[in-house]
Amino acid sequence: MTLRSRNRLLHIFSYTSALLFVLSLALFVALFFRNQEPAHFFEISIAKNHFSLPFFQSSFFASILSLFILLLYLPLTGFFLLRNFEKTQAAELIYFTLFLTGIFLQSLRIFVPLFNLYEGYRSILILLSRTFFSGQLLSVLSLWFIPFYSLEDPLQQADKNALIIIVVAVILSFFMPINTQILEASFIYKIGFPQLFSVLKYSLISITAIALVIRGKEHYETKIFLFAFSYLLLIIGSIILGSADSYALCILGSLLLCIGNSFFLKTLHAYYLWK
């Protein structure tokens, strides 16, 4: 992928995500002021039974807020990349763009509450649920490739790896069992064998963080611990915000995502600035 092609795709992604955010927000505001609050017949999470404070309880508007934060994060980060990395040829940026694409796919479930897809649209709900899981896999796998492949034949290898990541994420999400009897607070059907999926997800995250530190020591890169730590904040923040159903989780996920994203891109920019 040439630098021009990458920037063109990043432009398309940034404007598309910005358009989705504006249209979704406008539709939600219109429904709210017309007293047509989107239906929310989702299953309340267990957190409501454990906490008496409203701040920690499951809330429909907290779930909506977390989605809008993700939708706002996407174009802001996309335009930031265009401004600060427009002339930087780095494989890490390709993988990071895939990470953003994964978050975009997860955010498409905003259509469920906006268009009341809870009843009579089972096929669409299944599709959006699988899209959500493929987005999560895409986000985790894309950053997993950074410490292993970004130094070896970066540009050519990154294109091949990007295709592999997309294919693997789509195939795994397609064969992933889904419990259509339970609609969670994140507006998707509950996944089958959630413990197995969590083990796989957090194992990849742990391996990535360790590999980043090892790579830094081998190549004498400075601030590698900050880079690895910012990666953990970034990916964990996106996961929390992607399924947040309370204001507490919404705030926690937003803070982790913003701080991790800031230090992650700042460290990456400094590395290529002095390379």
Short mmCIF file of C-alpha atoms in Angstrom, two decimals:
data_model
loop_
_atom_site.label_atom_id
_atom_site.label_comp_id
_atom_site.label_asym_id
_atom_site.label_seq_id
_atom_site.Cartn_x
_atom_site.Cartn_y
_atom_site.Cartn_z
CA MET A 1 0.00 0.00 0.00
CA THR A 2 1.44 3.34 -1.03
CA LEU A 3 1.47 6.36 1.25
CA ARG A 4 -1.06 8.12 -0.96
CA SER A 5 -3.45 5.15 -0.91
CA ARG A 6 -3.21 4.85 2.86
CA ASN A 7 -3.97 8.54 3.36
CA ARG A 8 -6.88 8.34 0.94
CA LEU A 9 -8.38 5.41 2.84
CA LEU A 10 -7.81 7.23 6.11
CA HIS A 11 -9.63 10.27 4.72
CA ILE A 12 -12.58 8.11 3.70
CA PHE A 13 -12.64 6.41 7.09
CA SER A 14 -12.46 9.69 9.03
CA TYR A 15 -15.26 11.38 7.08
CA THR A 16 -17.44 8.26 7.14
CA SER A 17 -17.11 7.87 10.91
CA ALA A 18 -17.75 11.59 11.39
CA LEU A 19 -20.89 11.33 9.26
CA LEU A 20 -22.10 8.32 11.24
CA PHE A 21 -21.57 10.21 14.50
CA VAL A 22 -23.44 13.32 13.32
CA LEU A 23 -26.38 11.41 11.83
CA SER A 24 -26.71 9.10 14.85
CA LEU A 25 -26.59 12.00 17.28
CA ALA A 26 -29.11 14.01 15.26
CA LEU A 27 -31.50 11.07 15.08
CA PHE A 28 -31.20 10.34 18.78
CA VAL A 29 -31.83 13.99 19.70
CA ALA A 30 -34.83 14.10 17.36
CA LEU A 31 -36.32 10.98 18.94
CA PHE A 32 -35.66 12.30 22.42
CA PHE A 33 -37.39 15.65 21.91
CA ARG A 34 -40.31 13.98 20.15
CA ASN A 35 -40.77 11.83 23.26
CA GLN A 36 -40.05 8.73 21.23
CA GLU A 37 -37.28 7.30 23.32
CA PRO A 38 -35.72 4.29 21.57
CA ALA A 39 -36.89 1.05 23.09
CA HIS A 40 -34.44 -0.67 25.38
CA PHE A 41 -35.66 -4.16 26.09
CA PHE A 42 -32.20 -5.46 26.84
CA GLU A 43 -31.31 -7.65 29.78
CA ILE A 44 -30.05 -5.61 32.73
CA SER A 45 -26.57 -6.71 33.74
CA ILE A 46 -25.72 -8.27 37.10
CA ALA A 47 -24.06 -5.03 38.19
CA LYS A 48 -27.47 -3.59 39.02
CA ASN A 49 -27.98 -6.25 41.67
CA HIS A 50 -24.63 -5.58 43.32
CA PHE A 51 -24.59 -1.79 43.50
CA SER A 52 -27.19 0.47 45.04
CA LEU A 53 -25.75 3.71 43.68
CA PRO A 54 -27.28 4.77 40.34
CA PHE A 55 -23.81 5.71 39.11
CA PHE A 56 -22.84 2.02 39.05
CA GLN A 57 -26.15 0.58 37.88
CA SER A 58 -26.96 -0.46 34.35
CA SER A 59 -28.43 2.40 32.38
CA PHE A 60 -29.77 2.65 28.86
CA PHE A 61 -28.40 6.17 28.45
CA ALA A 62 -24.98 5.09 29.75
CA SER A 63 -24.85 2.44 27.02
CA ILE A 64 -25.84 5.04 24.45
CA LEU A 65 -23.28 7.52 25.80
CA SER A 66 -20.46 4.98 25.53
CA LEU A 67 -21.35 4.38 21.90
CA PHE A 68 -21.35 8.08 21.06
CA ILE A 69 -17.96 8.48 22.75
CA LEU A 70 -16.55 5.73 20.54
CA LEU A 71 -18.13 7.29 17.46
CA LEU A 72 -16.61 10.66 18.34
CA TYR A 73 -13.23 9.10 19.08
CA LEU A 74 -12.95 7.63 15.58
CA PRO A 75 -13.00 10.78 13.41
CA LEU A 76 -10.95 12.77 15.93
CA THR A 77 -8.23 10.13 15.90
CA GLY A 78 -8.45 9.70 12.14
CA PHE A 79 -7.92 13.40 11.46
CA PHE A 80 -5.12 13.46 14.05
CA LEU A 81 -3.33 10.70 12.14
CA LEU A 82 -3.72 12.58 8.88
CA ARG A 83 -2.30 15.73 10.40
CA ASN A 84 0.66 14.22 12.24
CA PHE A 85 1.50 11.09 10.22
CA GLU A 86 0.54 12.11 6.69
CA LYS A 87 4.08 11.66 5.36
CA THR A 88 5.15 8.86 7.70
CA GLN A 89 5.57 5.44 6.15
CA ALA A 90 5.06 3.10 9.08
CA ALA A 91 3.51 -0.34 9.31
CA GLU A 92 2.26 0.52 12.79
CA LEU A 93 -0.12 3.06 11.26
CA ILE A 94 -1.68 0.41 9.04
CA TYR A 95 -2.28 -1.84 12.04
CA PHE A 96 -3.59 1.07 14.09
CA THR A 97 -6.00 1.98 11.30
CA LEU A 98 -7.28 -1.60 11.43
CA PHE A 99 -7.73 -1.13 15.17
CA LEU A 100 -9.90 1.92 14.48
CA THR A 101 -11.82 -0.04 11.86
CA GLY A 102 -12.56 -2.67 14.48
CA ILE A 103 -13.99 -0.03 16.79
CA PHE A 104 -16.05 1.32 13.90
CA LEU A 105 -17.55 -2.14 13.34
CA GLN A 106 -18.36 -2.42 17.03
CA SER A 107 -20.10 0.96 16.93
CA LEU A 108 -22.53 -0.07 14.19
CA ARG A 109 -24.79 -1.53 16.90
CA ILE A 110 -25.94 2.06 17.48
CA PHE A 111 -28.59 1.22 14.86
CA VAL A 112 -30.25 -1.22 17.27
CA PRO A 113 -31.62 1.37 19.74
CA LEU A 114 -32.05 4.10 17.13
CA PHE A 115 -34.27 2.02 14.86
CA ASN A 116 -35.82 -0.23 17.52
CA LEU A 117 -34.44 -3.43 16.05
CA TYR A 118 -35.26 -5.43 19.18
CA GLU A 119 -38.41 -7.05 17.86
CA GLY A 120 -38.95 -8.53 14.45
CA TYR A 121 -35.41 -7.98 13.18
CA ARG A 122 -33.63 -11.06 14.49
CA SER A 123 -31.50 -11.54 11.38
CA ILE A 124 -30.21 -7.97 11.56
CA LEU A 125 -29.45 -8.37 15.27
CA ILE A 126 -27.47 -11.53 14.55
CA LEU A 127 -25.56 -9.75 11.80
CA LEU A 128 -24.77 -6.76 14.04
CA SER A 129 -23.73 -9.10 16.86
CA ARG A 130 -21.31 -10.94 14.59
CA THR A 131 -20.08 -7.60 13.26
CA PHE A 132 -19.41 -6.50 16.83
CA PHE A 133 -17.39 -9.63 17.62
CA SER A 134 -15.43 -9.37 14.37
CA GLY A 135 -14.66 -5.76 15.28
CA GLN A 136 -13.34 -6.80 18.69
CA LEU A 137 -11.16 -9.49 17.14
CA LEU A 138 -9.95 -7.05 14.49
CA SER A 139 -8.94 -4.50 17.14
CA VAL A 140 -7.05 -7.03 19.26
CA LEU A 141 -5.37 -8.87 16.37
CA SER A 142 -4.29 -5.71 14.53
CA LEU A 143 -2.29 -4.38 17.49
CA TRP A 144 -0.96 -7.89 18.17
CA PHE A 145 0.93 -7.72 14.86
CA ILE A 146 2.84 -4.53 15.76
CA PRO A 147 5.65 -6.05 17.87
CA PHE A 148 6.06 -9.09 15.62
CA TYR A 149 5.99 -7.73 12.08
CA SER A 150 6.40 -3.96 12.02
CA LEU A 151 10.20 -4.12 11.74
CA GLU A 152 10.48 -6.82 9.07
CA ASP A 153 9.78 -5.67 5.52
CA PRO A 154 7.16 -3.37 7.06
CA LEU A 155 5.12 -1.95 4.19
CA GLN A 156 4.82 -5.05 2.02
CA GLN A 157 4.34 -7.37 4.96
CA ALA A 158 1.79 -5.07 6.57
CA ASP A 159 -0.51 -5.28 3.54
CA LYS A 160 -0.47 -9.08 3.64
CA ASN A 161 -0.94 -9.15 7.39
CA ALA A 162 -3.86 -6.74 7.18
CA LEU A 163 -5.64 -9.10 4.81
CA ILE A 164 -4.91 -12.04 7.12
CA ILE A 165 -6.27 -10.15 10.13
CA ILE A 166 -9.50 -9.26 8.35
CA VAL A 167 -10.07 -12.81 7.08
CA VAL A 168 -9.39 -14.39 10.48
CA ALA A 169 -11.65 -11.93 12.31
CA VAL A 170 -14.52 -12.46 9.87
CA ILE A 171 -14.24 -16.26 9.84
CA LEU A 172 -14.03 -16.58 13.63
CA SER A 173 -16.99 -14.26 14.17
CA PHE A 174 -19.01 -16.16 11.55
CA PHE A 175 -18.56 -19.49 13.34
CA MET A 176 -18.90 -18.02 16.82
CA PRO A 177 -22.00 -19.38 18.64
CA ILE A 178 -24.55 -16.76 19.67
CA ASN A 179 -27.31 -17.02 22.26
CA THR A 180 -30.27 -15.33 20.60
CA GLN A 181 -32.35 -15.62 23.78
CA ILE A 182 -30.36 -12.94 25.61
CA LEU A 183 -29.91 -9.40 24.35
CA GLU A 184 -27.29 -7.68 26.45
CA ALA A 185 -27.03 -4.07 27.54
CA SER A 186 -24.53 -3.45 24.76
CA PHE A 187 -27.36 -4.06 22.23
CA ILE A 188 -26.00 -7.36 20.93
CA TYR A 189 -26.82 -11.01 21.48
CA LYS A 190 -24.81 -12.80 24.12
CA ILE A 191 -21.90 -14.80 22.80
CA GLY A 192 -21.66 -18.53 23.41
CA PHE A 193 -18.73 -19.66 25.57
CA PRO A 194 -17.92 -16.10 26.73
CA GLN A 195 -15.17 -17.32 29.08
CA LEU A 196 -13.29 -18.93 26.20
CA PHE A 197 -13.55 -15.77 24.12
CA SER A 198 -12.30 -13.66 27.04
CA VAL A 199 -9.34 -15.98 27.64
CA LEU A 200 -8.37 -15.76 23.97
CA LYS A 201 -8.77 -11.99 23.90
CA TYR A 202 -6.81 -11.20 27.05
CA SER A 203 -4.13 -13.77 26.21
CA LEU A 204 -3.45 -11.94 22.95
CA ILE A 205 -3.38 -8.63 24.80
CA SER A 206 -0.88 -9.94 27.36
CA ILE A 207 1.34 -11.45 24.68
CA THR A 208 1.33 -8.17 22.76
CA ALA A 209 2.35 -6.12 25.80
CA ILE A 210 5.19 -8.52 26.66
CA ALA A 211 6.34 -8.65 23.04
CA LEU A 212 6.46 -4.84 22.88
CA VAL A 213 8.80 -4.76 25.87
CA ILE A 214 11.01 -7.51 24.43
CA ARG A 215 11.19 -5.75 21.07
CA GLY A 216 12.18 -2.52 22.75
CA LYS A 217 15.02 -4.16 24.66
CA GLU A 218 16.34 -5.93 21.57
CA HIS A 219 16.40 -2.78 19.45
CA TYR A 220 17.37 -0.35 22.23
CA GLU A 221 14.21 1.68 21.79
CA THR A 222 13.57 4.31 24.44
CA LYS A 223 10.27 4.71 26.28
CA ILE A 224 9.28 1.17 25.33
CA PHE A 225 7.69 0.58 28.73
CA LEU A 226 5.56 3.68 28.22
CA PHE A 227 4.59 2.40 24.78
CA ALA A 228 3.60 -1.01 26.17
CA PHE A 229 1.70 0.56 29.07
CA SER A 230 -0.12 2.97 26.76
CA TYR A 231 -1.07 0.01 24.57
CA LEU A 232 -2.66 -1.71 27.57
CA LEU A 233 -4.60 1.42 28.48
CA LEU A 234 -5.71 1.85 24.88
CA ILE A 235 -6.95 -1.67 24.25
CA ILE A 236 -8.52 -2.20 27.70
CA GLY A 237 -10.21 1.20 27.51
CA SER A 238 -11.72 0.34 24.13
CA ILE A 239 -12.98 -3.01 25.44
CA ILE A 240 -14.55 -1.45 28.55
CA LEU A 241 -16.14 1.36 26.57
CA GLY A 242 -17.35 -1.09 23.95
CA SER A 243 -19.54 -2.90 26.49
CA ALA A 244 -20.10 -0.22 29.15
CA ASP A 245 -23.62 -0.18 30.56
CA SER A 246 -23.10 2.13 33.54
CA TYR A 247 -21.79 5.66 33.92
CA ALA A 248 -18.89 4.39 36.04
CA LEU A 249 -17.70 2.02 33.31
CA CYS A 250 -18.33 4.68 30.69
CA ILE A 251 -16.09 7.19 32.46
CA LEU A 252 -13.42 4.59 33.24
CA GLY A 253 -13.31 3.34 29.66
CA SER A 254 -13.19 6.87 28.27
CA LEU A 255 -10.29 7.86 30.51
CA LEU A 256 -8.27 4.74 29.71
CA LEU A 257 -8.94 5.07 25.98
CA CYS A 258 -8.03 8.77 25.81
CA ILE A 259 -4.90 8.48 27.95
CA GLY A 260 -3.72 5.32 26.22
CA ASN A 261 -4.40 6.74 22.76
CA SER A 262 -2.55 9.96 23.58
CA PHE A 263 0.61 8.30 24.88
CA PHE A 264 0.52 5.55 22.25
CA LEU A 265 0.47 7.95 19.31
CA LYS A 266 2.81 10.42 21.01
CA THR A 267 5.42 7.72 21.58
CA LEU A 268 5.00 6.41 18.04
CA HIS A 269 5.37 9.92 16.62
CA ALA A 270 8.52 10.57 18.64
CA TYR A 271 10.02 7.26 17.50
CA TYR A 272 9.62 8.02 13.79
CA LEU A 273 10.55 11.66 14.26
CA TRP A 274 14.04 10.71 15.44
CA LYS A 275 14.42 7.50 13.47
#
